[in-house]
Tab-separated table of C-alpha atoms and ligand atoms in Angstrom:
chain	number	residue	atom	x	y	z
K	1	MET	CA	1.099	13.555	-6.497
K	2	HIS	CA	-0.837	10.420	-8.697
K	3	LEU	CA	-0.799	8.669	-5.373
K	4	GLN	CA	-3.224	11.180	-3.883
K	5	ILE	CA	-5.378	11.389	-6.575
K	6	CYS	CA	-6.018	6.815	-6.338
K	7	LEU	CA	-6.449	7.858	-3.226
K	8	VAL	CA	-9.284	9.753	-3.610
K	9	ILE	CA	-10.768	7.817	-6.022
K	10	CYS	CA	-10.380	3.919	-4.821
K	11	PHE	CA	-12.042	5.508	-1.233
K	12	ALA	CA	-15.392	6.731	-3.848
K	13	LEU	CA	-15.454	3.054	-5.234
K	14	PHE	CA	-14.954	1.188	-2.214
K	15	PRO	CA	-18.152	2.408	-0.217
K	16	VAL	CA	-18.017	2.748	4.112
K	17	HIS	CA	-20.015	-0.467	4.758
K	18	SER	CA	-19.034	-2.991	3.168
K	19	ARG	CA	-15.373	-2.481	4.038
K	20	ASP	CA	-16.816	-3.158	8.100
K	21	ILE	CA	-18.341	-5.896	6.358
K	22	ARG	CA	-15.677	-7.341	5.089
K	23	GLU	CA	-12.257	-6.064	7.550
K	24	SER	CA	-14.491	-6.216	11.183
K	25	GLU	CA	-13.915	-9.423	13.062
K	26	GLU	CA	-16.630	-8.381	15.213
K	27	SER	CA	-19.527	-10.827	14.592
K	28	VAL	CA	-23.076	-8.525	13.463
K	29	LEU	CA	-25.095	-11.879	15.500
K	30	SER	CA	-25.463	-10.838	19.156
K	31	GLU	CA	-28.212	-11.371	21.530
K	32	ASN	CA	-29.658	-7.933	20.852
K	33	LEU	CA	-30.649	-8.556	17.550
K	34	ILE	CA	-31.534	-11.955	18.540
K	35	SER	CA	-33.819	-10.758	20.975
K	36	GLN	CA	-35.449	-7.388	18.713
K	37	ILE	CA	-36.606	-10.695	16.033
K	38	ASN	CA	-37.644	-12.592	19.007
K	39	SER	CA	-40.290	-9.368	19.795
K	40	ALA	CA	-40.746	-8.848	16.176
K	41	GLN	CA	-43.826	-10.873	16.836
K	42	SER	CA	-42.359	-12.374	12.914
K	43	THR	CA	-43.413	-15.471	11.432
K	44	TRP	CA	-40.000	-16.586	12.921
K	45	LYS	CA	-37.802	-17.324	15.812
K	46	ALA	CA	-34.052	-17.951	16.312
K	47	ALA	CA	-31.764	-18.709	18.355
K	48	PRO	CA	-28.181	-18.294	19.926
K	49	SER	CA	-26.292	-20.088	16.968
K	50	LYS	CA	-22.795	-20.992	16.631
K	51	PHE	CA	-22.117	-17.804	14.125
K	52	MET	CA	-22.140	-15.578	17.263
K	53	THR	CA	-18.815	-16.488	18.076
K	54	TRP	CA	-17.276	-16.554	14.488
K	55	SER	CA	-15.759	-13.371	13.362
K	56	THR	CA	-17.880	-11.678	10.328
K	57	ALA	CA	-14.960	-11.940	7.971
K	58	SER	CA	-15.411	-16.088	8.478
K	59	ILE	CA	-19.439	-15.659	8.277
K	60	LYS	CA	-18.849	-13.551	5.259
K	61	ARG	CA	-16.380	-16.485	3.466
K	62	LEU	CA	-19.292	-18.739	3.826
K	63	MET	CA	-21.224	-17.322	1.072
K	64	GLY	CA	-20.476	-18.348	-1.930
K	65	VAL	CA	-21.889	-16.916	-5.178
K	66	ARG	CA	-20.048	-15.165	-7.934
K	67	PRO	CA	-22.076	-11.999	-9.024
K	68	GLU	CA	-22.721	-12.417	-11.806
K	69	HIS	CA	-24.947	-15.621	-11.283
K	70	LEU	CA	-28.314	-13.723	-12.245
K	71	MET	CA	-26.168	-12.741	-15.387
K	72	GLU	CA	-25.892	-16.313	-16.586
K	73	ILE	CA	-29.099	-17.633	-15.610
K	74	LYS	CA	-30.643	-14.959	-17.835
K	75	GLN	CA	-28.110	-16.632	-20.895
K	76	LEU	CA	-29.668	-19.943	-20.318
K	77	LYS	CA	-33.002	-21.027	-21.962
K	78	PRO	CA	-36.225	-21.706	-19.232
K	79	LEU	CA	-37.968	-24.517	-18.812
K	80	ILE	CA	-41.827	-23.276	-19.376
K	81	HIS	CA	-44.352	-25.528	-17.561
K	82	GLU	CA	-47.932	-26.115	-18.072
K	83	ILE	CA	-49.053	-25.659	-14.619
K	84	PRO	CA	-51.546	-28.374	-13.389
K	85	ASN	CA	-54.716	-27.490	-11.255
K	86	ASP	CA	-53.733	-30.346	-8.948
K	87	LEU	CA	-50.565	-28.447	-7.387
K	88	PRO	CA	-51.100	-28.965	-3.962
K	89	GLU	CA	-51.100	-27.241	-1.797
K	90	ASN	CA	-47.806	-28.965	0.779
K	91	PHE	CA	-45.424	-30.735	-1.108
K	92	ASP	CA	-42.623	-32.109	1.138
K	93	GLY	CA	-40.012	-33.443	-1.275
K	94	ARG	CA	-38.410	-36.000	1.668
K	95	GLU	CA	-42.524	-37.541	2.340
K	96	ILE	CA	-43.189	-37.539	-1.532
K	97	TRP	CA	-39.441	-39.835	-2.323
K	98	SER	CA	-38.867	-41.802	0.910
K	99	ASN	CA	-37.097	-44.097	-1.000
K	100	CYS	CA	-34.126	-41.081	-2.052
K	101	PRO	CA	-32.276	-40.927	1.008
K	102	SER	CA	-29.816	-37.531	0.222
K	103	LEU	CA	-33.472	-36.114	0.485
K	104	LYS	CA	-33.303	-35.528	3.731
K	105	GLU	CA	-29.535	-35.238	3.961
K	106	ILE	CA	-27.956	-31.944	5.410
K	107	ARG	CA	-23.801	-31.198	4.320
K	108	ASP	CA	-21.434	-29.125	5.312
K	109	GLN	CA	-19.201	-26.837	3.528
K	110	GLY	CA	-16.844	-26.660	5.825
K	111	SER	CA	-15.375	-23.167	6.535
K	112	CYS	CA	-15.310	-22.629	2.244
K	113	GLY	CA	-17.599	-20.319	0.643
K	114	SER	CA	-18.676	-23.892	-1.542
K	115	CYS	CA	-22.419	-23.412	-0.915
K	116	TRP	CA	-22.530	-23.119	-5.259
K	117	ALA	CA	-21.015	-26.286	-5.782
K	118	LEU	CA	-23.056	-28.175	-2.752
K	119	ALA	CA	-26.813	-26.660	-3.372
K	120	ALA	CA	-25.688	-27.759	-6.900
K	121	VAL	CA	-24.331	-31.676	-6.144
K	122	GLU	CA	-26.734	-31.993	-3.027
K	123	ALA	CA	-30.079	-31.436	-5.722
K	124	MET	CA	-28.090	-33.662	-8.588
K	125	THR	CA	-27.941	-36.121	-6.392
K	126	ASP	CA	-31.862	-36.274	-5.335
K	127	ARG	CA	-32.351	-35.627	-9.249
K	128	ARG	CA	-30.350	-38.997	-10.261
K	129	CYS	CA	-32.830	-40.946	-8.102
K	130	ILE	CA	-36.146	-38.821	-8.454
K	131	ALA	CA	-36.074	-39.830	-12.220
K	132	SER	CA	-34.709	-43.336	-10.912
K	133	ASN	CA	-37.594	-44.252	-8.803
K	134	GLY	CA	-35.608	-44.849	-6.271
K	135	THR	CA	-32.924	-47.621	-7.970
K	136	GLN	CA	-29.918	-44.993	-9.376
K	137	ASN	CA	-28.332	-43.636	-6.099
K	138	ALA	CA	-25.229	-42.040	-6.979
K	139	HIS	CA	-23.409	-39.903	-4.073
K	140	ILE	CA	-22.519	-36.613	-6.191
K	141	SER	CA	-19.255	-35.363	-5.090
K	142	ALA	CA	-18.995	-32.267	-3.280
K	143	GLU	CA	-15.053	-32.748	-3.561
K	144	ASP	CA	-14.548	-33.277	-7.275
K	145	LEU	CA	-17.117	-30.022	-8.465
K	146	LEU	CA	-15.427	-27.953	-5.650
K	147	THR	CA	-11.548	-28.531	-6.341
K	148	CYS	CA	-11.580	-30.303	-10.246
K	149	THR	CA	-13.264	-27.794	-12.126
K	150	SER	CA	-12.536	-24.340	-12.984
K	151	VAL	CA	-16.442	-22.582	-12.057
K	152	GLY	CA	-15.612	-22.178	-8.842
K	153	ASP	CA	-13.461	-22.828	-5.112
K	154	CYS	CA	-13.271	-22.009	-1.814
K	155	GLU	CA	-14.369	-18.573	-2.772
K	156	GLY	CA	-17.166	-18.191	-4.203
K	157	GLY	CA	-18.968	-20.038	-7.605
K	158	SER	CA	-20.665	-20.375	-10.462
K	159	PRO	CA	-24.492	-22.457	-9.623
K	160	VAL	CA	-25.116	-21.903	-13.700
K	161	GLY	CA	-21.313	-23.572	-14.174
K	162	ALA	CA	-21.400	-26.677	-11.844
K	163	TRP	CA	-24.588	-27.734	-13.677
K	164	GLN	CA	-22.815	-27.005	-17.683
K	165	TYR	CA	-19.641	-28.975	-16.073
K	166	TYR	CA	-21.954	-31.537	-14.869
K	167	LYS	CA	-23.079	-32.040	-18.567
K	168	ARG	CA	-20.076	-31.793	-20.339
K	169	GLN	CA	-17.645	-33.174	-18.204
K	170	GLY	CA	-19.748	-35.300	-15.764
K	171	LEU	CA	-18.589	-35.612	-11.607
K	172	VAL	CA	-17.994	-38.353	-10.021
K	173	THR	CA	-19.452	-39.757	-6.677
K	174	GLY	CA	-18.178	-38.923	-2.887
K	175	GLY	CA	-19.422	-39.334	0.687
K	176	ASN	CA	-19.351	-36.915	2.972
K	177	TYR	CA	-16.299	-35.708	5.365
K	178	ASN	CA	-15.104	-38.305	6.660
K	179	THR	CA	-16.714	-41.280	5.344
K	180	LYS	CA	-15.403	-43.402	2.573
K	181	GLN	CA	-17.765	-43.420	1.128
K	182	GLY	CA	-17.263	-42.891	-3.695
K	183	CYS	CA	-14.387	-42.017	-5.134
K	184	LEU	CA	-14.083	-38.198	-3.902
K	185	PRO	CA	-15.086	-38.107	-0.445
K	186	TYR	CA	-15.557	-34.341	0.887
K	187	THR	CA	-11.796	-33.441	2.278
K	188	LEU	CA	-12.752	-30.098	4.944
K	189	PRO	CA	-13.490	-30.660	7.914
K	190	SER	CA	-16.361	-30.291	9.354
K	191	CYS	CA	-15.315	-27.239	11.989
K	192	GLU	CA	-17.585	-25.645	15.449
K	193	HIS	CA	-17.245	-22.303	15.438
K	194	HIS	CA	-18.787	-22.280	19.490
K	195	ILE	CA	-15.989	-22.480	22.130
K	196	ASN	CA	-17.005	-26.330	23.621
K	197	GLY	CA	-17.627	-28.329	20.418
K	198	SER	CA	-16.593	-32.145	19.780
K	199	ARG	CA	-15.623	-30.770	15.819
K	200	PRO	CA	-12.120	-28.916	15.354
K	201	SER	CA	-11.843	-26.000	15.552
K	202	CYS	CA	-12.901	-23.384	11.960
K	203	ASP	CA	-9.202	-21.937	13.149
K	204	GLY	CA	-6.733	-21.768	9.559
K	205	GLU	CA	-9.193	-21.355	7.432
K	206	GLY	CA	-7.224	-22.395	3.401
K	207	PRO	CA	-8.145	-22.137	0.069
K	208	ALA	CA	-9.720	-25.222	-1.653
K	209	PRO	CA	-7.465	-28.473	-1.268
K	210	PRO	CA	-5.862	-29.303	-4.395
K	211	CYS	CA	-7.385	-31.559	-7.088
K	212	SER	CA	-7.157	-35.183	-6.864
K	213	PRO	CA	-8.485	-36.961	-10.494
K	214	LYS	CA	-7.917	-40.536	-8.466
K	215	CYS	CA	-10.091	-42.364	-6.989
K	216	ILE	CA	-9.458	-43.410	-3.205
K	217	ASP	CA	-7.897	-45.599	-2.281
K	218	GLY	CA	-10.480	-49.481	-2.083
K	219	TYR	CA	-12.807	-47.590	-4.732
K	220	PRO	CA	-13.183	-49.947	-7.042
K	221	ILE	CA	-13.877	-47.634	-10.194
K	222	PRO	CA	-11.257	-45.708	-11.496
K	223	TYR	CA	-12.045	-42.003	-11.468
K	224	GLU	CA	-12.859	-41.573	-15.567
K	225	GLN	CA	-15.859	-44.643	-15.308
K	226	ASP	CA	-17.391	-43.123	-12.216
K	227	LYS	CA	-18.881	-40.016	-14.150
K	228	TYR	CA	-22.320	-39.228	-14.168
K	229	TYR	CA	-23.570	-36.336	-15.933
K	230	GLY	CA	-26.462	-34.553	-16.102
K	231	GLU	CA	-28.283	-34.554	-19.713
K	232	SER	CA	-29.117	-30.791	-19.151
K	233	VAL	CA	-29.228	-27.111	-18.086
K	234	TYR	CA	-31.753	-24.893	-17.524
K	235	SER	CA	-33.314	-21.595	-15.274
K	236	ILE	CA	-36.484	-22.643	-14.184
K	237	GLY	CA	-39.034	-19.091	-13.896
K	238	GLU	CA	-39.808	-16.731	-11.275
K	239	LYS	CA	-43.079	-17.276	-10.400
K	240	GLN	CA	-44.274	-19.522	-7.780
K	241	GLU	CA	-46.433	-22.121	-10.316
K	242	GLN	CA	-43.248	-22.890	-12.366
K	243	ILE	CA	-41.240	-23.389	-9.696
K	244	LYS	CA	-42.952	-25.485	-7.750
K	245	THR	CA	-44.676	-27.954	-11.698
K	246	GLU	CA	-40.912	-27.869	-11.349
K	247	ILE	CA	-40.060	-29.400	-8.473
K	248	MET	CA	-42.913	-31.875	-8.592
K	249	LYS	CA	-41.788	-32.998	-12.203
K	250	ASN	CA	-38.137	-33.306	-11.670
K	251	GLY	CA	-37.466	-32.801	-7.845
K	252	PRO	CA	-35.580	-30.306	-6.166
K	253	VAL	CA	-33.553	-26.461	-7.884
K	254	HIS	CA	-31.226	-25.100	-6.872
K	255	ALA	CA	-31.733	-21.882	-5.378
K	256	MET	CA	-29.999	-18.469	-4.898
K	257	PHE	CA	-30.627	-15.716	-2.559
K	258	GLY	CA	-28.879	-12.880	-0.002
K	259	VAL	CA	-28.534	-13.656	3.691
K	260	TYR	CA	-28.337	-10.565	6.150
K	261	ALA	CA	-27.174	-11.035	9.129
K	262	ASP	CA	-31.024	-12.164	10.641
K	263	PHE	CA	-30.487	-14.962	9.107
K	264	LEU	CA	-27.991	-16.704	10.863
K	265	ALA	CA	-29.792	-16.330	13.802
K	266	TYR	CA	-32.801	-19.085	12.570
K	267	LYS	CA	-34.252	-20.785	14.271
K	268	SER	CA	-37.800	-21.899	13.427
K	269	GLY	CA	-40.743	-21.299	11.589
K	270	VAL	CA	-41.067	-18.852	8.075
K	271	TYR	CA	-38.398	-17.276	7.337
K	272	GLN	CA	-38.315	-13.004	5.917
K	273	HIS	CA	-36.263	-10.340	6.636
K	274	LEU	CA	-36.325	-8.624	9.277
K	275	VAL	CA	-33.292	-6.332	10.624
K	276	GLY	CA	-29.748	-7.114	10.071
K	277	PRO	CA	-26.472	-5.926	7.075
K	278	TYR	CA	-26.759	-7.365	3.906
K	279	PHE	CA	-23.443	-9.591	3.865
K	280	ALA	CA	-23.526	-11.566	-0.008
K	281	GLY	CA	-24.808	-14.283	-1.997
K	282	HIS	CA	-25.921	-17.519	-0.676
K	283	THR	CA	-26.927	-20.486	-2.532
K	284	VAL	CA	-29.399	-24.235	-1.581
K	285	LYS	CA	-31.180	-26.207	-2.272
K	286	ILE	CA	-35.225	-26.688	-2.111
K	287	LEU	CA	-37.351	-28.861	-2.553
K	288	GLY	CA	-40.751	-28.353	-0.900
K	289	TRP	CA	-43.179	-26.074	-0.319
K	290	GLY	CA	-46.279	-25.157	1.653
K	291	VAL	CA	-48.458	-23.542	4.156
K	292	THR	CA	-48.692	-22.839	7.424
K	293	ASN	CA	-51.263	-19.732	9.147
K	294	SER	CA	-51.875	-18.544	6.224
K	295	THR	CA	-48.271	-18.080	5.709
K	296	PRO	CA	-47.686	-20.085	2.404
K	297	TYR	CA	-43.058	-21.020	3.087
K	298	TRP	CA	-40.973	-23.103	0.842
K	299	ILE	CA	-39.027	-25.777	2.314
K	300	VAL	CA	-35.265	-25.485	2.095
K	301	ALA	CA	-31.860	-27.492	2.840
K	302	ASN	CA	-28.947	-25.322	3.686
K	303	SER	CA	-25.134	-26.420	4.113
K	304	TRP	CA	-24.288	-25.891	7.054
K	305	ASN	CA	-25.291	-28.460	9.143
K	306	GLU	CA	-27.848	-29.987	11.419
K	307	ASP	CA	-26.718	-27.646	14.149
K	308	TRP	CA	-27.094	-24.727	11.978
K	309	GLY	CA	-31.401	-23.995	11.611
K	310	ASP	CA	-34.066	-26.314	11.648
K	311	ASN	CA	-32.164	-29.413	11.361
K	312	GLY	CA	-29.775	-28.304	8.611
K	313	PHE	CA	-33.311	-26.659	7.216
K	314	PHE	CA	-35.446	-23.486	6.853
K	315	LYS	CA	-38.618	-21.981	5.390
K	316	ILE	CA	-38.543	-19.004	3.763
K	317	ILE	CA	-41.567	-17.512	2.632
K	318	ARG	CA	-42.647	-17.694	-0.475
K	319	GLY	CA	-44.648	-15.901	-3.479
K	320	ARG	CA	-42.998	-12.278	-2.493
K	321	ASP	CA	-39.416	-13.043	-4.007
K	322	GLU	CA	-38.004	-12.859	-0.937
K	323	CYS	CA	-34.403	-12.504	-0.570
K	324	GLY	CA	-34.062	-13.112	-4.071
K	325	ILE	CA	-34.694	-16.835	-3.693
K	326	GLU	CA	-37.337	-17.127	-6.927
K	327	SER	CA	-35.664	-15.711	-8.804
K	328	GLY	CA	-32.097	-16.858	-9.667
K	329	ILE	CA	-33.281	-21.194	-9.655
K	330	VAL	CA	-30.993	-22.775	-11.665
K	331	ALA	CA	-31.773	-26.633	-12.417
K	332	GLY	CA	-31.502	-29.886	-15.243
K	333	ALA	CA	-32.042	-32.975	-16.468
K	334	PRO	CA	-29.978	-36.144	-15.340
K	335	LYS	CA	-28.406	-38.879	-17.992
K	336	LEU	CA	-29.636	-41.800	-16.600
K	337	LYS	CA	-27.100	-44.601	-16.476
Y	1	NAG	C1	-41.122	-46.365	-7.588
Y	1	NAG	O1	-40.511	-47.883	-6.963
Y	1	NAG	C2	-42.163	-48.603	-5.459
Y	1	NAG	C3	-40.767	-48.772	-4.751
Y	1	NAG	O2	-40.011	-48.438	-4.239
Y	1	NAG	C4	-42.211	-49.064	-6.904
Y	1	NAG	O3	-43.645	-49.071	-5.241
Y	1	NAG	C5	-43.160	-48.135	-7.393
Y	1	NAG	O4	-43.915	-49.520	-8.653
Y	1	NAG	C6	-41.988	-47.580	-8.939
Y	1	NAG	N1	-42.946	-46.660	-9.445
Y	1	NAG	C7	-42.824	-47.358	-11.241
Y	1	NAG	C8	-43.405	-45.337	-11.886
Y	1	NAG	O5	-41.956	-47.890	-11.561
Y	2	NAG	C1	-16.754	-24.220	27.618
Y	2	NAG	O1	-16.665	-25.351	28.659
Y	2	NAG	C2	-15.714	-24.581	30.316
Y	2	NAG	C3	-15.609	-25.954	31.036
Y	2	NAG	O2	-16.231	-27.376	31.443
Y	2	NAG	C4	-17.072	-23.664	30.282
Y	2	NAG	O3	-16.815	-23.318	31.852
Y	2	NAG	C5	-17.363	-22.944	29.355
Y	2	NAG	O4	-18.453	-21.659	30.243
Y	2	NAG	C6	-17.838	-23.854	28.660
Y	2	NAG	N1	-18.099	-22.691	27.078
Y	2	NAG	C7	-18.538	-22.558	26.456
Y	2	NAG	C8	-19.268	-21.302	24.840
Y	2	NAG	O5	-19.918	-23.004	26.446
């Protein structure tokens, strides 16, 4: 009797479509979806991507923002900018801060829902370089944030928590996978879900690696002394002039948005959602903006390696909070050494 009641309640609480997306082993990304997108003659083009051979469960795993994010953003004190009269029509951080190499870098989560950590350390790294006019180039460690804090793991995490941890406890340096750069380089391998790639396959998706609060052999500075700190954490109003002013003054920002199936097939142009089911919340770094064929866009760095999208980057339509990209922005200032 009790079991029967429970079953009714449980099924009522879990809508059928979310069960399907979570548990299906087939990918939703098909040739059919790609031709549907391309025949729509929208502002962007789709192409077969590595995700075609991934199971839906594996793709979903890449998106790791905990649902509390929007609540946490609302609790932050927003930084309100006075809007300059001369905001440029086009602004590409990669060109503006050409003395800061991290602006051009694309990182790779590997098979882990660590987007919340990667987007955060990417923006922190850029901002240290920008604030010091290229004289301080600490490559902040995604590994340290992912494994040595309680603000998230490979199942997702808190962008606001990441910035607050950076301010309070600090983060050490660390390069990408398979580099000996910095104190704690990323230990999760980039992986290849398409069959004949050069990288190892993404089988055996596991939990986040354990925390190792000790720099790799040969790194000359002890872990505690390699910490870099943030000075402040704030949100940015969702008006695009506020976001532009913040990027122009202080560097790239950490943004959240909702991923639908069509986004996985993005290849070029200005993304706007056309077709396909919703997956989950994902976080990225916005580093500039522009206008093409009278379509306004943001320039965004993803963390799915350079073999996804436009060499790892994408553009998304600007000014209408597409998929929520303008309404969950967090950033902060660095404490320079
Ligand atoms: C920033 O650095 C560049 C060289 O990389 C230099 O030419 C420029 O004067 C510096 N700007 C300031 C404000 O110090
Ligand atoms: C992988 O390589 C094999 C042998 O070279 C080839 O037959 C197959 O079509 C390739 N698969 C893909 C997905 O490229």
